[in-house]
């Protein structure tokens, strides 16, 4: 049986982070988590770019632009949608998740989901460098794995 699995090698990769400024304190921690993961795995700090968007709703458009530019091997999306803070939680969170998935499928570039969707600010803090880790770090790790996995898979026929 042949098995395909991606490793976590980051040397030589160019990576974009798309971050939502809404709930900025959390966003900054997620960005730092993503950056920490990338640098630990060999990505040069010079090869990491960041684009800030107003809120998670705007992430898909910019993630798609970065992914489609040909300048990045992967895109990591981070942000925090907190239910207690909004009456339209489901619209913002759902649009972000679906749009990010669609952008990845349309471009063929790994775009990972480090957008927290939590009930309150405490849950967001726990997941952005608190006792439950850092989802930005995890999303960066998933991006590295996907780049390496896609690189090892059979190439699509043109
Ligand atoms: N954007 C977020 O990223 N998180 C939130 O919790 C949030 N709340 O609470 O509303 C939020 N709203 C802004 C939204 O993403 C858009 O920026 C805004 O609707 C303009 O299009």
mmCIF file of C-alpha atoms and ligand atoms in Angstrom:
data_model
loop_
_atom_site.group_PDB
_atom_site.id
_atom_site.type_symbol
_atom_site.label_atom_id
_atom_site.label_comp_id
_atom_site.label_asym_id
_atom_site.label_seq_id
_atom_site.Cartn_x
_atom_site.Cartn_y
_atom_site.Cartn_z
ATOM 1 C CA UNK A 1 0.000 0.000 0.000
ATOM 2 C CA UNK A 2 1.314 3.431 -0.892
ATOM 3 C CA UNK A 3 0.721 6.137 1.696
ATOM 4 C CA UNK A 4 0.912 9.880 1.121
ATOM 5 C CA UNK A 5 1.677 12.076 4.089
ATOM 6 C CA UNK A 6 3.028 15.583 4.334
ATOM 7 C CA UNK A 7 5.940 16.481 6.559
ATOM 8 C CA UNK A 8 6.510 19.870 8.138
ATOM 9 C CA UNK A 9 9.555 21.163 6.253
ATOM 10 C CA UNK A 10 9.305 24.902 5.819
ATOM 11 C CA UNK A 11 12.663 25.825 4.279
ATOM 12 C CA UNK A 12 12.295 27.828 1.085
ATOM 13 C CA UNK A 13 8.535 28.310 1.443
ATOM 14 C CA UNK A 14 6.797 31.653 1.051
ATOM 15 C CA UNK A 15 3.747 32.014 3.253
ATOM 16 C CA UNK A 16 1.048 34.643 3.667
ATOM 17 C CA UNK A 17 -0.959 35.226 6.817
ATOM 18 C CA UNK A 18 -4.351 36.929 6.494
ATOM 19 C CA UNK A 19 -5.460 38.293 9.865
ATOM 20 C CA UNK A 20 -8.696 39.929 11.004
ATOM 21 C CA UNK A 21 -8.231 43.099 13.067
ATOM 22 C CA UNK A 22 -11.604 42.675 14.848
ATOM 23 C CA UNK A 23 -10.776 41.337 18.333
ATOM 24 C CA UNK A 24 -7.262 42.543 17.628
ATOM 25 C CA UNK A 25 -5.560 41.346 20.821
ATOM 26 C CA UNK A 26 -6.549 37.788 20.012
ATOM 27 C CA UNK A 27 -5.626 38.282 16.359
ATOM 28 C CA UNK A 28 -2.136 39.460 17.249
ATOM 29 C CA UNK A 29 -1.561 36.378 19.417
ATOM 30 C CA UNK A 30 -2.730 34.097 16.634
ATOM 31 C CA UNK A 31 -0.394 35.845 14.178
ATOM 32 C CA UNK A 32 2.500 35.377 16.589
ATOM 33 C CA UNK A 33 1.595 31.695 16.988
ATOM 34 C CA UNK A 34 1.578 31.219 13.220
ATOM 35 C CA UNK A 35 4.878 33.052 12.806
ATOM 36 C CA UNK A 36 6.501 31.072 15.621
ATOM 37 C CA UNK A 37 5.463 27.792 14.001
ATOM 38 C CA UNK A 38 6.689 28.826 10.552
ATOM 39 C CA UNK A 39 10.089 30.046 11.751
ATOM 40 C CA UNK A 40 10.587 26.965 13.955
ATOM 41 C CA UNK A 41 10.031 24.813 10.876
ATOM 42 C CA UNK A 42 12.510 26.648 8.699
ATOM 43 C CA UNK A 43 10.507 29.364 6.954
ATOM 44 C CA UNK A 44 12.564 32.551 6.701
ATOM 45 C CA UNK A 45 10.963 35.525 8.447
ATOM 46 C CA UNK A 46 11.564 37.468 5.208
ATOM 47 C CA UNK A 47 9.342 34.986 3.388
ATOM 48 C CA UNK A 48 6.344 35.600 5.655
ATOM 49 C CA UNK A 49 3.868 38.304 4.601
ATOM 50 C CA UNK A 50 0.856 39.514 6.512
ATOM 51 C CA UNK A 51 -2.324 41.180 5.281
ATOM 52 C CA UNK A 52 -4.700 42.692 7.838
ATOM 53 C CA UNK A 53 -8.422 42.827 7.030
ATOM 54 C CA UNK A 54 -11.173 44.554 9.059
ATOM 55 C CA UNK A 55 -12.939 41.367 10.197
ATOM 56 C CA UNK A 56 -13.257 37.658 9.530
ATOM 57 C CA UNK A 57 -15.963 38.324 6.941
ATOM 58 C CA UNK A 58 -13.311 39.936 4.705
ATOM 59 C CA UNK A 59 -10.742 37.138 5.031
ATOM 60 C CA UNK A 60 -11.844 34.981 2.056
ATOM 61 C CA UNK A 61 -11.439 37.713 -0.570
ATOM 62 C CA UNK A 62 -7.924 38.578 0.533
ATOM 63 C CA UNK A 63 -6.909 34.960 1.133
ATOM 64 C CA UNK A 64 -8.044 34.144 -2.397
ATOM 65 C CA UNK A 65 -6.061 37.072 -3.816
ATOM 66 C CA UNK A 66 -2.898 36.017 -1.978
ATOM 67 C CA UNK A 67 -3.325 32.385 -2.951
ATOM 68 C CA UNK A 68 -3.993 33.219 -6.601
ATOM 69 C CA UNK A 69 -1.027 35.586 -6.903
ATOM 70 C CA UNK A 70 1.521 32.824 -7.442
ATOM 71 C CA UNK A 71 3.694 34.454 -4.800
ATOM 72 C CA UNK A 72 2.840 32.141 -1.914
ATOM 73 C CA UNK A 73 2.990 28.420 -1.261
ATOM 74 C CA UNK A 74 0.316 28.630 1.428
ATOM 75 C CA UNK A 75 -1.999 31.067 3.136
ATOM 76 C CA UNK A 76 -2.908 30.973 6.828
ATOM 77 C CA UNK A 77 -6.078 32.721 7.956
ATOM 78 C CA UNK A 78 -6.469 33.866 11.544
ATOM 79 C CA UNK A 79 -9.095 35.804 13.432
ATOM 80 C CA UNK A 80 -11.662 35.527 16.189
ATOM 81 C CA UNK A 81 -15.418 35.489 15.858
ATOM 82 C CA UNK A 82 -16.948 35.667 19.323
ATOM 83 C CA UNK A 83 -20.640 34.858 19.723
ATOM 84 C CA UNK A 84 -21.189 37.118 22.707
ATOM 85 C CA UNK A 85 -19.926 40.080 20.724
ATOM 86 C CA UNK A 86 -22.217 39.841 17.733
ATOM 87 C CA UNK A 87 -25.779 39.160 16.699
ATOM 88 C CA UNK A 88 -24.548 37.958 13.333
ATOM 89 C CA UNK A 89 -21.995 35.425 14.581
ATOM 90 C CA UNK A 90 -23.278 32.661 12.325
ATOM 91 C CA UNK A 91 -23.091 34.816 9.201
ATOM 92 C CA UNK A 92 -19.576 36.065 9.903
ATOM 93 C CA UNK A 93 -18.211 32.683 11.025
ATOM 94 C CA UNK A 94 -19.998 30.740 8.288
ATOM 95 C CA UNK A 95 -18.957 33.125 5.537
ATOM 96 C CA UNK A 96 -15.347 33.028 6.686
ATOM 97 C CA UNK A 97 -15.219 29.228 6.853
ATOM 98 C CA UNK A 98 -16.979 28.597 3.545
ATOM 99 C CA UNK A 99 -15.134 31.349 1.721
ATOM 100 C CA UNK A 100 -11.741 30.162 2.917
ATOM 101 C CA UNK A 101 -12.511 26.579 1.870
ATOM 102 C CA UNK A 102 -13.744 27.776 -1.541
ATOM 103 C CA UNK A 103 -10.656 29.914 -2.130
ATOM 104 C CA UNK A 104 -8.410 26.921 -1.421
ATOM 105 C CA UNK A 105 -10.385 24.680 -3.761
ATOM 106 C CA UNK A 106 -10.453 27.277 -6.539
ATOM 107 C CA UNK A 107 -6.750 28.161 -6.373
ATOM 108 C CA UNK A 108 -5.311 24.755 -5.445
ATOM 109 C CA UNK A 109 -3.175 26.522 -2.857
ATOM 110 C CA UNK A 110 -3.425 25.368 0.765
ATOM 111 C CA UNK A 111 -5.350 27.933 2.797
ATOM 112 C CA UNK A 112 -5.807 26.976 6.411
ATOM 113 C CA UNK A 113 -8.392 27.978 8.981
ATOM 114 C CA UNK A 114 -7.082 29.512 12.167
ATOM 115 C CA UNK A 115 -10.221 31.510 12.798
ATOM 116 C CA UNK A 116 -11.545 31.010 16.317
ATOM 117 C CA UNK A 117 -15.302 30.692 16.660
ATOM 118 C CA UNK A 118 -16.017 30.878 20.371
ATOM 119 C CA UNK A 119 -18.822 31.593 22.796
ATOM 120 C CA UNK A 120 -16.899 34.281 24.707
ATOM 121 C CA UNK A 121 -13.612 36.131 25.044
ATOM 122 C CA UNK A 122 -12.338 33.691 27.680
ATOM 123 C CA UNK A 123 -12.556 30.780 25.245
ATOM 124 C CA UNK A 124 -10.791 32.895 22.635
ATOM 125 C CA UNK A 125 -7.966 33.722 25.068
ATOM 126 C CA UNK A 126 -7.539 30.044 25.968
ATOM 127 C CA UNK A 127 -7.039 29.183 22.302
ATOM 128 C CA UNK A 128 -4.710 32.039 21.384
ATOM 129 C CA UNK A 129 -1.723 31.225 23.567
ATOM 130 C CA UNK A 130 -3.600 30.183 26.713
ATOM 131 C CA UNK A 131 -4.124 26.777 28.269
ATOM 132 C CA UNK A 132 -5.583 25.264 25.082
ATOM 133 C CA UNK A 133 -2.675 26.235 22.858
ATOM 134 C CA UNK A 134 -2.572 28.571 19.917
ATOM 135 C CA UNK A 135 -4.791 27.955 16.886
ATOM 136 C CA UNK A 136 -2.563 30.207 14.808
ATOM 137 C CA UNK A 137 0.331 27.827 15.440
ATOM 138 C CA UNK A 138 -1.899 24.862 14.546
ATOM 139 C CA UNK A 139 -3.125 26.494 11.342
ATOM 140 C CA UNK A 140 0.479 27.183 10.312
ATOM 141 C CA UNK A 141 1.411 23.569 11.005
ATOM 142 C CA UNK A 142 -1.511 22.404 8.869
ATOM 143 C CA UNK A 143 -0.373 24.724 6.068
ATOM 144 C CA UNK A 144 3.147 23.239 6.118
ATOM 145 C CA UNK A 145 1.751 19.725 6.096
ATOM 146 C CA UNK A 146 -0.545 20.497 3.170
ATOM 147 C CA UNK A 147 2.225 22.100 1.085
ATOM 148 C CA UNK A 148 4.436 19.057 1.615
ATOM 149 C CA UNK A 149 1.579 16.624 1.017
ATOM 150 C CA UNK A 150 0.502 18.304 -2.227
ATOM 151 C CA UNK A 151 4.112 18.303 -3.362
ATOM 152 C CA UNK A 152 4.268 14.534 -2.961
ATOM 153 C CA UNK A 153 0.930 13.665 -4.605
ATOM 154 C CA UNK A 154 0.578 12.703 -8.281
ATOM 155 C CA UNK A 155 0.382 15.824 -10.433
ATOM 156 C CA UNK A 156 -2.980 16.597 -12.078
ATOM 157 C CA UNK A 157 -3.144 15.911 -15.822
ATOM 158 C CA UNK A 158 -3.390 19.100 -17.880
HETATM 159 N N1 LIG B 1 -15.581 40.198 12.791
HETATM 160 C C1 LIG B 1 -14.769 39.340 13.436
HETATM 161 O O1 LIG B 1 -13.696 38.990 12.904
HETATM 162 N N2 LIG B 1 -15.105 38.847 14.653
HETATM 163 C C2 LIG B 1 -16.264 39.205 15.281
HETATM 164 O O2 LIG B 1 -16.511 38.698 16.414
HETATM 165 C C3 LIG B 1 -17.128 40.108 14.625
HETATM 166 N N3 LIG B 1 -18.339 40.545 15.278
HETATM 167 O O3 LIG B 1 -18.480 40.343 16.481
HETATM 168 O O4 LIG B 1 -19.218 41.140 14.645
HETATM 169 C C4 LIG B 1 -16.762 40.606 13.358
HETATM 170 N N4 LIG B 1 -17.569 41.461 12.682
HETATM 171 C C5 LIG B 1 -17.087 42.260 11.580
HETATM 172 C C6 LIG B 1 -17.192 41.535 10.259
HETATM 173 O O5 LIG B 1 -16.203 40.510 10.151
HETATM 174 C C7 LIG B 1 -16.965 42.509 9.089
HETATM 175 O O6 LIG B 1 -15.680 43.088 9.200
HETATM 176 C C8 LIG B 1 -18.009 43.643 9.075
HETATM 177 O O7 LIG B 1 -19.317 43.106 9.076
HETATM 178 C C9 LIG B 1 -17.836 44.498 7.788
HETATM 179 O O8 LIG B 1 -18.068 43.724 6.616
#
